[in-house]
CSV table of C-alpha atoms in Angstrom, one decimal:
chain,number,residue,atom,x,y,z
A,1,MET,CA,147.9,-64.7,-39.4
A,2,ASN,CA,151.6,-65.0,-40.1
A,3,THR,CA,153.1,-65.9,-36.8
A,4,ASN,CA,156.7,-66.5,-38.1
A,5,GLN,CA,157.5,-62.8,-37.9
A,6,MET,CA,155.7,-62.3,-34.5
A,7,LEU,CA,157.1,-62.4,-31.0
A,8,PRO,CA,156.7,-66.0,-29.5
A,9,VAL,CA,154.4,-66.5,-26.6
A,10,GLY,CA,156.4,-66.2,-23.4
A,11,THR,CA,158.6,-63.4,-24.7
A,12,PRO,CA,159.6,-60.9,-21.9
A,13,LEU,CA,159.6,-57.2,-22.6
A,14,ARG,CA,160.8,-54.2,-20.6
A,15,GLY,CA,163.1,-56.3,-18.4
A,16,GLY,CA,160.3,-58.7,-17.6
A,17,ASP,CA,157.7,-56.1,-16.7
A,18,LEU,CA,155.6,-57.5,-19.6
A,19,THR,CA,155.2,-61.0,-21.0
A,20,VAL,CA,153.5,-62.0,-24.2
A,21,ILE,CA,150.7,-64.5,-23.4
A,22,SER,CA,149.1,-64.7,-26.8
A,23,GLN,CA,149.3,-63.5,-30.4
A,24,LEU,CA,146.3,-61.6,-31.6
A,25,SER,CA,146.8,-60.5,-35.2
A,26,SER,CA,149.3,-59.5,-37.9
A,27,GLY,CA,148.6,-56.7,-40.3
A,28,GLY,CA,150.4,-54.7,-42.9
A,29,PHE,CA,151.8,-52.2,-40.4
A,30,GLY,CA,151.9,-54.0,-37.1
A,31,ASN,CA,151.5,-57.1,-34.9
A,32,ALA,CA,149.1,-57.3,-32.0
A,33,TYR,CA,149.5,-59.3,-28.8
A,34,VAL,CA,148.0,-59.9,-25.4
A,35,VAL,CA,150.5,-59.2,-22.6
A,36,ARG,CA,150.5,-59.5,-18.8
A,37,ASN,CA,152.4,-57.3,-16.4
A,38,ARG,CA,153.9,-58.2,-13.0
A,39,LEU,CA,150.6,-57.4,-11.3
A,40,ASP,CA,148.8,-60.0,-13.5
A,41,LYS,CA,147.0,-57.2,-15.3
A,42,VAL,CA,146.3,-58.0,-19.0
A,43,PHE,CA,146.7,-55.5,-21.8
A,44,ALA,CA,146.7,-55.5,-25.6
A,45,MET,CA,150.0,-54.5,-27.2
A,46,LYS,CA,150.7,-53.2,-30.7
A,47,GLU,CA,154.1,-53.6,-32.3
A,48,PHE,CA,155.3,-51.5,-35.3
A,49,PHE,CA,156.3,-53.9,-38.0
A,50,ILE,CA,155.8,-53.3,-41.8
A,51,ARG,CA,155.1,-56.4,-43.8
A,52,GLY,CA,157.5,-56.7,-46.7
A,53,VAL,CA,159.9,-54.1,-45.2
A,54,ASN,CA,160.8,-55.5,-41.8
A,55,GLN,CA,162.0,-58.9,-40.8
A,56,ARG,CA,162.8,-60.4,-37.4
A,57,VAL,CA,166.3,-61.6,-36.7
A,58,ASP,CA,167.1,-63.1,-33.3
A,59,GLY,CA,164.1,-61.3,-31.9
A,60,ASN,CA,165.1,-57.9,-33.3
A,61,VAL,CA,163.1,-56.0,-36.0
A,62,THR,CA,165.4,-55.1,-38.9
A,63,VAL,CA,164.9,-53.5,-42.3
A,64,SER,CA,165.2,-56.1,-45.0
A,65,VAL,CA,166.5,-53.7,-47.7
A,66,ALA,CA,168.6,-50.6,-46.9
A,67,ASP,CA,166.6,-48.5,-49.2
A,68,ASN,CA,163.5,-49.1,-47.0
A,69,LYS,CA,165.1,-47.6,-43.9
A,70,ALA,CA,163.7,-44.1,-44.6
A,71,THR,CA,160.2,-45.6,-45.1
A,72,PHE,CA,160.5,-47.5,-41.8
A,73,GLU,CA,161.6,-44.4,-39.9
A,74,SER,CA,158.9,-42.1,-41.2
A,75,GLN,CA,156.1,-44.6,-40.7
A,76,ARG,CA,157.4,-45.4,-37.2
A,77,ALA,CA,157.1,-41.7,-36.3
A,78,LYS,CA,153.5,-41.8,-37.5
A,79,PHE,CA,152.9,-44.9,-35.4
A,80,GLU,CA,154.1,-43.0,-32.3
A,81,LYS,CA,151.7,-40.2,-33.1
A,82,GLU,CA,148.9,-42.6,-33.2
A,83,ALA,CA,149.8,-43.8,-29.7
A,84,LYS,CA,150.2,-40.3,-28.3
A,85,ARG,CA,146.9,-39.2,-29.7
A,86,LEU,CA,145.0,-42.1,-28.2
A,87,SER,CA,146.7,-41.5,-24.8
A,88,LYS,CA,145.1,-38.1,-24.6
A,89,ILE,CA,141.5,-39.3,-25.3
A,90,SER,CA,139.3,-40.3,-22.4
A,91,ASN,CA,136.1,-41.9,-23.5
A,92,PRO,CA,134.4,-45.2,-22.5
A,93,HIS,CA,134.1,-46.2,-26.2
A,94,VAL,CA,137.6,-45.3,-27.4
A,95,VAL,CA,140.4,-47.8,-26.6
A,96,ARG,CA,142.8,-46.2,-24.2
A,97,VAL,CA,146.6,-46.3,-24.6
A,98,HIS,CA,148.7,-46.7,-21.4
A,99,ASP,CA,152.3,-46.7,-22.4
A,100,LEU,CA,154.8,-46.3,-25.3
A,101,PHE,CA,158.2,-47.9,-25.3
A,102,TYR,CA,161.1,-48.9,-27.6
A,103,GLU,CA,162.6,-52.3,-27.8
A,104,ASN,CA,163.9,-54.9,-30.3
A,105,GLY,CA,164.6,-52.2,-32.8
A,106,THR,CA,161.0,-51.0,-33.0
A,107,VAL,CA,158.3,-49.3,-31.0
A,108,TYR,CA,155.4,-50.7,-29.0
A,109,TYR,CA,152.4,-49.3,-27.2
A,110,THR,CA,150.1,-51.0,-24.6
A,111,MET,CA,146.3,-50.4,-24.5
A,112,ASP,CA,143.2,-51.7,-22.9
A,113,TYR,CA,142.5,-55.3,-23.8
A,114,ILE,CA,139.0,-55.9,-25.0
A,115,ASP,CA,137.7,-59.4,-24.3
A,116,GLY,CA,135.4,-59.8,-27.3
A,117,GLU,CA,135.5,-59.5,-31.1
A,118,SER,CA,135.1,-57.0,-33.9
A,119,LEU,CA,131.7,-56.6,-35.6
A,120,ALA,CA,133.3,-58.0,-38.7
A,121,LYS,CA,134.3,-61.2,-36.9
A,122,ARG,CA,130.9,-61.4,-35.3
A,123,LEU,CA,129.1,-61.2,-38.7
A,124,GLU,CA,131.5,-63.8,-40.1
A,125,ARG,CA,131.0,-66.1,-37.2
A,126,THR,CA,127.2,-65.9,-37.0
A,127,GLY,CA,126.3,-65.3,-40.6
A,128,GLN,CA,123.5,-63.1,-39.3
A,129,PRO,CA,123.1,-59.3,-39.5
A,130,LEU,CA,122.6,-57.3,-36.4
A,131,SER,CA,119.0,-56.7,-35.3
A,132,GLU,CA,117.5,-53.1,-35.5
A,133,GLU,CA,117.8,-52.9,-31.7
A,134,GLU,CA,121.4,-54.0,-31.8
A,135,VAL,CA,122.2,-51.5,-34.5
A,136,LYS,CA,120.7,-48.7,-32.4
A,137,ARG,CA,122.7,-49.8,-29.3
A,138,VAL,CA,126.0,-50.0,-31.3
A,139,LEU,CA,125.4,-46.7,-33.2
A,140,HIS,CA,124.7,-44.8,-29.9
A,141,GLN,CA,128.0,-45.9,-28.5
A,142,LEU,CA,129.9,-45.4,-31.7
A,143,LEU,CA,128.6,-41.8,-32.2
A,144,CYS,CA,129.6,-41.1,-28.6
A,145,ALA,CA,133.2,-42.1,-29.5
A,146,LEU,CA,133.2,-40.1,-32.7
A,147,ASP,CA,131.8,-37.0,-31.0
A,148,CYS,CA,134.7,-37.3,-28.5
A,149,VAL,CA,137.5,-37.6,-31.2
A,150,HIS,CA,135.9,-34.9,-33.3
A,151,SER,CA,135.9,-32.6,-30.3
A,152,GLN,CA,139.7,-32.9,-29.7
A,153,GLN,CA,141.7,-29.7,-30.2
A,154,PRO,CA,142.6,-29.8,-33.0
A,155,PRO,CA,139.8,-32.1,-34.2
A,156,LEU,CA,140.8,-35.7,-34.9
A,157,LEU,CA,139.3,-37.7,-37.8
A,158,HIS,CA,139.5,-41.5,-37.7
A,159,LEU,CA,139.2,-42.0,-41.5
A,160,ASP,CA,139.0,-45.8,-41.4
A,161,LEU,CA,135.6,-46.5,-39.8
A,162,LYS,CA,134.6,-50.1,-40.7
A,163,LEU,CA,133.2,-53.2,-39.0
A,164,ALA,CA,136.8,-54.6,-38.4
A,165,ASN,CA,137.6,-51.4,-36.3
A,166,ILE,CA,134.6,-51.6,-34.1
A,167,MET,CA,135.1,-54.0,-31.1
A,168,GLN,CA,132.4,-55.3,-28.9
A,169,ASP,CA,133.0,-57.0,-25.5
A,170,ARG,CA,131.1,-59.7,-23.8
A,171,GLN,CA,128.8,-57.1,-22.1
A,172,ASP,CA,128.0,-55.6,-25.5
A,173,ASN,CA,130.1,-52.5,-24.9
A,174,VAL,CA,131.4,-51.0,-28.2
A,175,TYR,CA,134.9,-49.6,-28.7
A,176,LEU,CA,136.4,-47.7,-31.7
A,177,ILE,CA,139.9,-49.0,-32.4
A,178,ASP,CA,142.8,-48.6,-34.9
A,179,PHE,CA,143.6,-44.9,-35.4
A,180,GLY,CA,146.4,-45.7,-37.9
A,181,SER,CA,144.7,-43.7,-40.7
A,182,SER,CA,143.7,-40.7,-38.5
A,183,LYS,CA,144.4,-37.1,-39.1
A,184,GLN,CA,144.1,-33.9,-37.1
A,185,ILE,CA,142.7,-30.9,-38.9
A,186,ASP,CA,143.4,-27.2,-38.1
A,187,SER,CA,140.8,-24.5,-38.0
A,188,GLU,CA,141.2,-23.8,-41.7
A,189,GLY,CA,140.5,-27.4,-42.7
A,190,GLY,CA,144.1,-28.2,-43.4
A,191,GLU,CA,146.0,-31.3,-42.3
A,192,LEU,CA,148.0,-30.6,-39.1
A,193,LEU,CA,149.2,-34.0,-38.0
A,194,SER,CA,148.8,-37.3,-39.7
A,195,ALA,CA,149.2,-40.8,-38.4
A,196,THR,CA,148.3,-42.4,-41.7
A,197,THR,CA,150.8,-44.5,-43.7
A,198,GLY,CA,149.1,-43.6,-46.9
A,199,PHE,CA,148.4,-47.3,-47.6
A,200,THR,CA,145.9,-48.1,-44.9
A,201,TYR,CA,142.7,-46.8,-46.4
A,202,THR,CA,140.0,-49.4,-46.9
A,203,GLN,CA,138.3,-49.4,-50.3
A,204,GLY,CA,134.6,-49.1,-49.9
A,205,TYR,CA,134.8,-47.5,-46.5
A,206,ALA,CA,137.4,-44.6,-46.9
A,207,PRO,CA,136.0,-41.1,-47.5
A,208,LEU,CA,136.8,-39.5,-50.8
């Protein structure tokens, strides 16, 4: 994780309404943090930041090369769509978005914080596959999440279903996360709204 381009722990946001308490991860199109509000409630927070396009100068997110500004603006709009889509979904196995806001030259959204790990991290940590009983338990919850997102109007397709995007908390509850590649499909099967950057598909997992 490259922490040099991330907000430091202790950074206040929204006039002190939120405070960064830890850095979670840094990916190609965003940074993730754990934040706390004034009521001591903890949330996960995602920050739009394109690796190789953006840089952080005195806390603000800037575009490193002027020619990349159009890319930054278009992908930021798709990031906002991702947040708005998730905010409309109510399902116990889909991470819920609470707020969307603009600061430091970029956009952020807050969501439920899951105290656990992805299935990818779990397999890496244990070196052991899930038992048949565990697979059944995970699959039941995951299918519940997919049934919900596919039932949206218009239907929503996740398109990046992989172990790294399936979180499991300490009570073995499963959550589908990261809708950065998602698309909504109209009744004729055509793409209506897309949150995908076009670069986020995972080889070996992405549908043809």
